[in-house]
Amino acid sequence: MAGKIYIIGIGPGDEKNRTLRMLEAIKESDVIIAYTTYADLIKDLTDGKEVITARMKEELYRAKMAIKKALEGHTVALVSSGDPQVYGMAPPTLEMMCANNVNVDFEIIPGVTAALAAAARLGSPLSMDFAVISLSDLLVPAEEILHRVRKAAEGDFVIALYNPINKPLLLKAMEIIAEYRKGETPVGIVKGAYRENEEVIVTTLSEWKKYLDKINMVTMMIIGNSRSYICNGKIITPRGYTSRYDYVNAFNS
C-alpha cells in the first residue's frame, strides 16, 4: 500500500517560525528527506526517524527518494526551507510524478518564505505589488532572468531578489533597476533571516554596493518602488492611504 509525501516548508529555519501543520507532518512521518543544512535545522524533530540527506544541486535525487519511499508505504517528509513552492521541492517532485505517471498521495505544507521573512526584518517594504525573482542561472538562462528584472523594474514593482550569489549577474540586475529608480530608492539586504548569524542592512540604490561582501546564498535583497522610503531606519512602501486620508489628522482626531 502506497504511503504519503508531505512536501514541507520549514520557514527561515528558526523554531519560532515553524507552523503547527509542519510540526504535525514531521511527527507523522517516518522518513525525512532534506538538504543537509535543512536536516540540521530540524534535527530536534527527527529522533527515531530515517533521515536521508543530500547535497545542494541534488534536488532530483531527493524527489526520487521521496516518491520511492512513499511507494514502499512510508510517510515521507520532504523538506524545503521557506515555502516548498517558492524555489523549493514542490515543483520537481510533482513534475517527476507527472512525467512517470506516478500517483502518490501528497500534501504541500506552506512555510514562511524568505521574501516575507526578510521583509519583516526591514519594516514593511512589500506593502504593495511586488515581484519575486531568483538570480540563480543554474536552470534559467541569465538573459531570461535579466529580462524579468527589466519588466519588473518597468512596472514599478517592489523587487525581491532570491539567490543573489552570482555577483556579476547581481550587478547587471541592479544596473537595470537603477535605470528606472532614483538613487535614494531603499534597498534592504538581509542575510540569514531569523538565524543566529542574521544581518539586516537598510541602504539605498546608490549605496548598496558597499555591502557586496555581505551577500551570499542565504541573503535576500528587496528593492523598493518609486514610492518606497526609509523612516526610523526601516523601509516603508505606502499602500496609498494618503491619497484619501490624512495620517496626522487620523492620529489626532
Short mmCIF file of C-alpha atoms in Angstrom, two decimals:
data_model
loop_
_atom_site.label_atom_id
_atom_site.label_comp_id
_atom_site.label_asym_id
_atom_site.label_seq_id
_atom_site.Cartn_x
_atom_site.Cartn_y
_atom_site.Cartn_z
CA MET A 1 0.00 0.00 0.00
CA ALA A 2 1.41 3.40 -1.01
CA GLY A 3 2.26 5.91 1.68
CA LYS A 4 2.22 9.69 1.57
CA ILE A 5 4.58 12.59 0.89
CA TYR A 6 4.45 15.77 2.93
CA ILE A 7 6.27 18.47 0.95
CA ILE A 8 7.12 20.79 3.78
CA GLY A 9 8.30 24.36 4.16
CA ILE A 10 10.11 24.88 7.44
CA GLY A 11 10.31 28.67 7.14
CA PRO A 12 13.50 30.68 7.71
CA GLY A 13 14.98 27.96 9.90
CA ASP A 14 14.38 29.11 13.46
CA GLU A 15 11.97 27.26 15.72
CA LYS A 16 9.66 30.24 16.31
CA ASN A 17 8.67 30.48 12.65
CA ARG A 18 7.65 26.84 12.26
CA THR A 19 3.96 26.22 11.61
CA LEU A 20 1.82 23.84 13.65
CA ARG A 21 0.99 21.86 10.49
CA MET A 22 4.66 21.49 9.70
CA LEU A 23 5.31 20.09 13.18
CA GLU A 24 2.39 17.66 12.85
CA ALA A 25 3.62 16.42 9.46
CA ILE A 26 7.16 15.83 10.72
CA LYS A 27 5.73 13.91 13.67
CA GLU A 28 3.56 11.75 11.38
CA SER A 29 6.47 10.94 9.04
CA ASP A 30 8.83 8.03 9.49
CA VAL A 31 11.23 9.15 6.74
CA ILE A 32 12.76 12.64 6.49
CA ILE A 33 14.45 13.75 3.25
CA ALA A 34 16.30 17.06 3.15
CA TYR A 35 19.29 19.05 2.01
CA THR A 36 21.96 18.56 4.69
CA THR A 37 21.66 22.10 6.10
CA TYR A 38 17.85 21.85 6.37
CA ALA A 39 18.10 18.48 8.10
CA ASP A 40 20.35 20.10 10.68
CA LEU A 41 17.81 22.89 11.25
CA ILE A 42 15.14 20.38 12.28
CA LYS A 43 17.33 17.77 13.97
CA ASP A 44 15.42 18.28 17.23
CA LEU A 45 12.36 16.77 15.49
CA THR A 46 13.87 13.75 13.77
CA ASP A 47 14.96 11.36 16.54
CA GLY A 48 13.97 7.78 15.75
CA LYS A 49 13.24 8.55 12.08
CA GLU A 50 15.11 7.54 8.95
CA VAL A 51 16.88 10.68 7.71
CA ILE A 52 18.09 10.84 4.11
CA THR A 53 20.24 13.85 3.27
CA ALA A 54 21.60 15.18 0.01
CA ARG A 55 23.87 17.97 -1.14
CA MET A 56 22.94 21.13 -2.98
CA LYS A 57 22.02 20.52 -6.65
CA GLU A 58 20.67 17.04 -5.80
CA GLU A 59 17.01 18.06 -5.86
CA LEU A 60 16.03 15.33 -8.31
CA TYR A 61 17.61 12.69 -6.06
CA ARG A 62 15.58 13.98 -3.13
CA ALA A 63 12.38 13.97 -5.20
CA LYS A 64 13.08 10.43 -6.45
CA MET A 65 13.77 9.10 -2.96
CA ALA A 66 10.61 10.70 -1.57
CA ILE A 67 8.45 9.11 -4.29
CA LYS A 68 10.09 5.70 -3.97
CA LYS A 69 9.83 5.67 -0.19
CA ALA A 70 6.15 6.64 -0.41
CA LEU A 71 5.53 3.84 -2.94
CA GLU A 72 7.07 1.44 -0.41
CA GLY A 73 4.42 2.53 2.09
CA HIS A 74 6.31 5.11 4.11
CA THR A 75 5.09 8.51 5.23
CA VAL A 76 7.73 10.89 3.98
CA ALA A 77 8.57 14.47 4.93
CA LEU A 78 10.36 16.14 2.03
CA VAL A 79 11.81 19.31 3.49
CA SER A 80 12.45 22.72 1.97
CA SER A 81 13.45 25.92 3.70
CA GLY A 82 10.98 28.77 3.38
CA ASP A 83 8.00 27.62 1.32
CA PRO A 84 8.25 24.45 -0.81
CA GLN A 85 6.64 26.09 -3.85
CA VAL A 86 8.96 29.11 -3.91
CA TYR A 87 12.19 27.72 -5.40
CA GLY A 88 11.67 24.65 -3.24
CA MET A 89 10.96 20.92 -3.60
CA ALA A 90 7.30 21.01 -4.65
CA PRO A 91 7.87 21.67 -8.40
CA PRO A 92 10.48 18.95 -9.11
CA THR A 93 8.58 16.37 -7.07
CA LEU A 94 5.23 16.98 -8.78
CA GLU A 95 6.90 17.18 -12.19
CA MET A 96 8.69 13.87 -11.61
CA MET A 97 5.46 12.21 -10.50
CA CYS A 98 3.66 13.53 -13.59
CA ALA A 99 6.44 12.55 -16.02
CA ASN A 100 6.49 8.98 -14.67
CA ASN A 101 2.71 8.62 -14.30
CA VAL A 102 3.04 8.06 -10.56
CA ASN A 103 0.05 8.85 -8.39
CA VAL A 104 1.09 9.13 -4.75
CA ASP A 105 -0.87 10.90 -2.05
CA PHE A 106 0.82 14.16 -1.14
CA GLU A 107 0.22 17.36 0.77
CA ILE A 108 2.08 20.62 0.34
CA ILE A 109 2.58 22.43 3.65
CA PRO A 110 3.37 26.12 3.24
CA GLY A 111 6.07 27.93 5.16
CA VAL A 112 7.29 31.48 5.65
CA THR A 113 9.28 32.15 2.51
CA ALA A 114 12.50 34.20 2.52
CA ALA A 115 10.96 37.30 0.93
CA LEU A 116 8.40 37.59 3.73
CA ALA A 117 10.90 36.78 6.47
CA ALA A 118 13.38 39.37 5.19
CA ALA A 119 10.67 41.97 4.64
CA ALA A 120 9.50 41.62 8.23
CA ARG A 121 13.02 42.47 9.42
CA LEU A 122 13.19 45.51 7.12
CA GLY A 123 9.89 47.17 8.05
CA SER A 124 7.08 46.98 5.51
CA PRO A 125 8.64 47.03 2.02
CA LEU A 126 6.20 44.58 0.41
CA SER A 127 3.05 46.54 1.21
CA MET A 128 2.12 46.99 -2.44
CA ASP A 129 2.52 44.90 -5.59
CA PHE A 130 5.87 43.14 -5.71
CA ALA A 131 7.82 40.74 -7.93
CA VAL A 132 9.91 37.82 -6.73
CA ILE A 133 12.87 36.90 -8.95
CA SER A 134 15.60 34.31 -8.47
CA LEU A 135 19.06 35.28 -9.71
CA SER A 136 20.17 31.66 -9.91
CA ASP A 137 21.11 30.88 -13.50
CA LEU A 138 21.65 27.16 -12.92
CA LEU A 139 18.29 26.30 -14.52
CA VAL A 140 17.22 29.58 -16.13
CA PRO A 141 19.42 31.47 -18.63
CA ALA A 142 20.84 34.76 -17.37
CA GLU A 143 19.28 36.63 -20.30
CA GLU A 144 15.81 35.42 -19.28
CA ILE A 145 16.40 36.45 -15.67
CA LEU A 146 17.53 39.94 -16.67
CA HIS A 147 14.52 40.27 -18.97
CA ARG A 148 12.25 39.60 -15.99
CA VAL A 149 14.18 42.08 -13.86
CA ARG A 150 13.71 44.76 -16.51
CA LYS A 151 9.98 44.12 -16.81
CA ALA A 152 9.55 44.25 -13.03
CA ALA A 153 11.51 47.50 -12.88
CA GLU A 154 9.48 48.98 -15.73
CA GLY A 155 6.27 48.06 -13.92
CA ASP A 156 7.46 49.81 -10.73
CA PHE A 157 7.10 46.64 -8.69
CA VAL A 158 8.98 46.30 -5.43
CA ILE A 159 11.51 43.61 -6.31
CA ALA A 160 12.60 40.76 -4.03
CA LEU A 161 15.75 39.02 -5.25
CA TYR A 162 16.45 35.44 -4.21
CA ASN A 163 19.81 33.69 -4.66
CA PRO A 164 21.94 36.78 -5.39
CA ILE A 165 25.16 34.76 -5.08
CA ASN A 166 26.21 35.26 -8.74
CA LYS A 167 27.83 38.66 -8.27
CA PRO A 168 28.22 39.59 -11.99
CA LEU A 169 24.55 38.74 -12.58
CA LEU A 170 23.52 40.66 -9.47
CA LEU A 171 25.44 43.73 -10.62
CA LYS A 172 23.76 43.59 -14.04
CA ALA A 173 20.33 43.21 -12.44
CA MET A 174 20.89 46.18 -10.14
CA GLU A 175 22.16 48.27 -13.05
CA ILE A 176 18.91 47.57 -14.89
CA ILE A 177 16.84 48.51 -11.84
CA ALA A 178 18.85 51.73 -11.49
CA GLU A 179 17.71 52.74 -14.98
CA TYR A 180 14.16 53.04 -13.60
CA ARG A 181 14.68 54.02 -9.93
CA LYS A 182 16.27 57.01 -8.22
CA GLY A 183 19.45 56.67 -6.19
CA GLU A 184 17.60 57.21 -2.91
CA THR A 185 15.35 54.19 -3.56
CA PRO A 186 15.51 51.96 -0.44
CA VAL A 187 17.37 48.67 -0.66
CA GLY A 188 17.16 46.07 2.07
CA ILE A 189 19.79 43.36 2.48
CA VAL A 190 19.00 40.55 4.93
CA LYS A 191 21.49 37.76 5.50
CA GLY A 192 20.36 34.65 7.38
CA ALA A 193 16.93 35.98 8.36
CA TYR A 194 15.89 34.73 11.82
CA ARG A 195 19.04 32.66 12.20
CA GLU A 196 21.90 33.12 14.65
CA ASN A 197 24.12 34.91 12.11
CA GLU A 198 21.38 37.31 10.95
CA GLU A 199 22.43 40.66 9.50
CA VAL A 200 19.93 43.35 8.48
CA ILE A 201 21.04 46.31 6.36
CA VAL A 202 18.90 49.20 5.13
CA THR A 203 20.62 51.20 2.41
CA THR A 204 19.84 52.80 -0.94
CA LEU A 205 20.22 52.03 -4.62
CA SER A 206 23.19 54.37 -4.84
CA GLU A 207 24.95 52.92 -1.80
CA TRP A 208 24.16 49.18 -1.78
CA LYS A 209 27.47 48.10 -3.37
CA LYS A 210 29.23 48.94 -0.10
CA TYR A 211 27.69 45.75 1.27
CA LEU A 212 28.51 43.44 -1.63
CA ASP A 213 30.71 41.27 0.60
CA LYS A 214 27.72 40.58 2.87
CA ILE A 215 25.73 38.94 0.07
CA ASN A 216 25.74 35.14 -0.22
CA MET A 217 23.33 32.26 -0.85
CA VAL A 218 21.31 32.94 2.33
CA THR A 219 20.86 36.64 1.54
CA MET A 220 17.63 38.27 0.40
CA MET A 221 17.56 41.66 -1.27
CA ILE A 222 14.48 43.85 -1.51
CA ILE A 223 14.46 46.96 -3.70
CA GLY A 224 11.69 49.47 -3.15
CA ASN A 225 9.47 51.01 -5.80
CA SER A 226 9.25 54.70 -6.73
CA ARG A 227 7.16 55.45 -3.62
CA SER A 228 9.13 53.47 -1.04
CA TYR A 229 11.02 55.43 1.59
CA ILE A 230 13.09 55.00 4.74
CA CYS A 231 11.80 56.16 8.13
CA ASN A 232 13.35 55.41 11.53
CA GLY A 233 15.78 53.03 9.84
CA LYS A 234 13.03 50.92 8.26
CA ILE A 235 11.67 50.64 4.72
CA ILE A 236 8.05 51.57 4.10
CA THR A 237 6.18 51.10 0.85
CA PRO A 238 2.93 53.05 1.19
CA ARG A 239 -0.39 51.40 0.46
CA GLY A 240 -1.87 54.61 -0.90
CA TYR A 241 -3.96 55.65 2.08
CA THR A 242 -2.63 59.22 1.88
CA SER A 243 -4.49 59.73 -1.37
CA ARG A 244 -7.71 59.55 0.67
CA TYR A 245 -6.72 60.15 4.29
CA ASP A 246 -4.51 62.42 6.37
CA TYR A 247 -2.43 60.33 8.81
CA VAL A 248 -1.82 63.28 11.13
CA ASN A 249 -5.50 64.17 11.44
CA ALA A 250 -6.41 60.50 11.75
CA PHE A 251 -3.96 60.09 14.63
CA ASN A 252 -5.03 63.23 16.45
CA SER A 253 -8.78 63.00 15.94
#
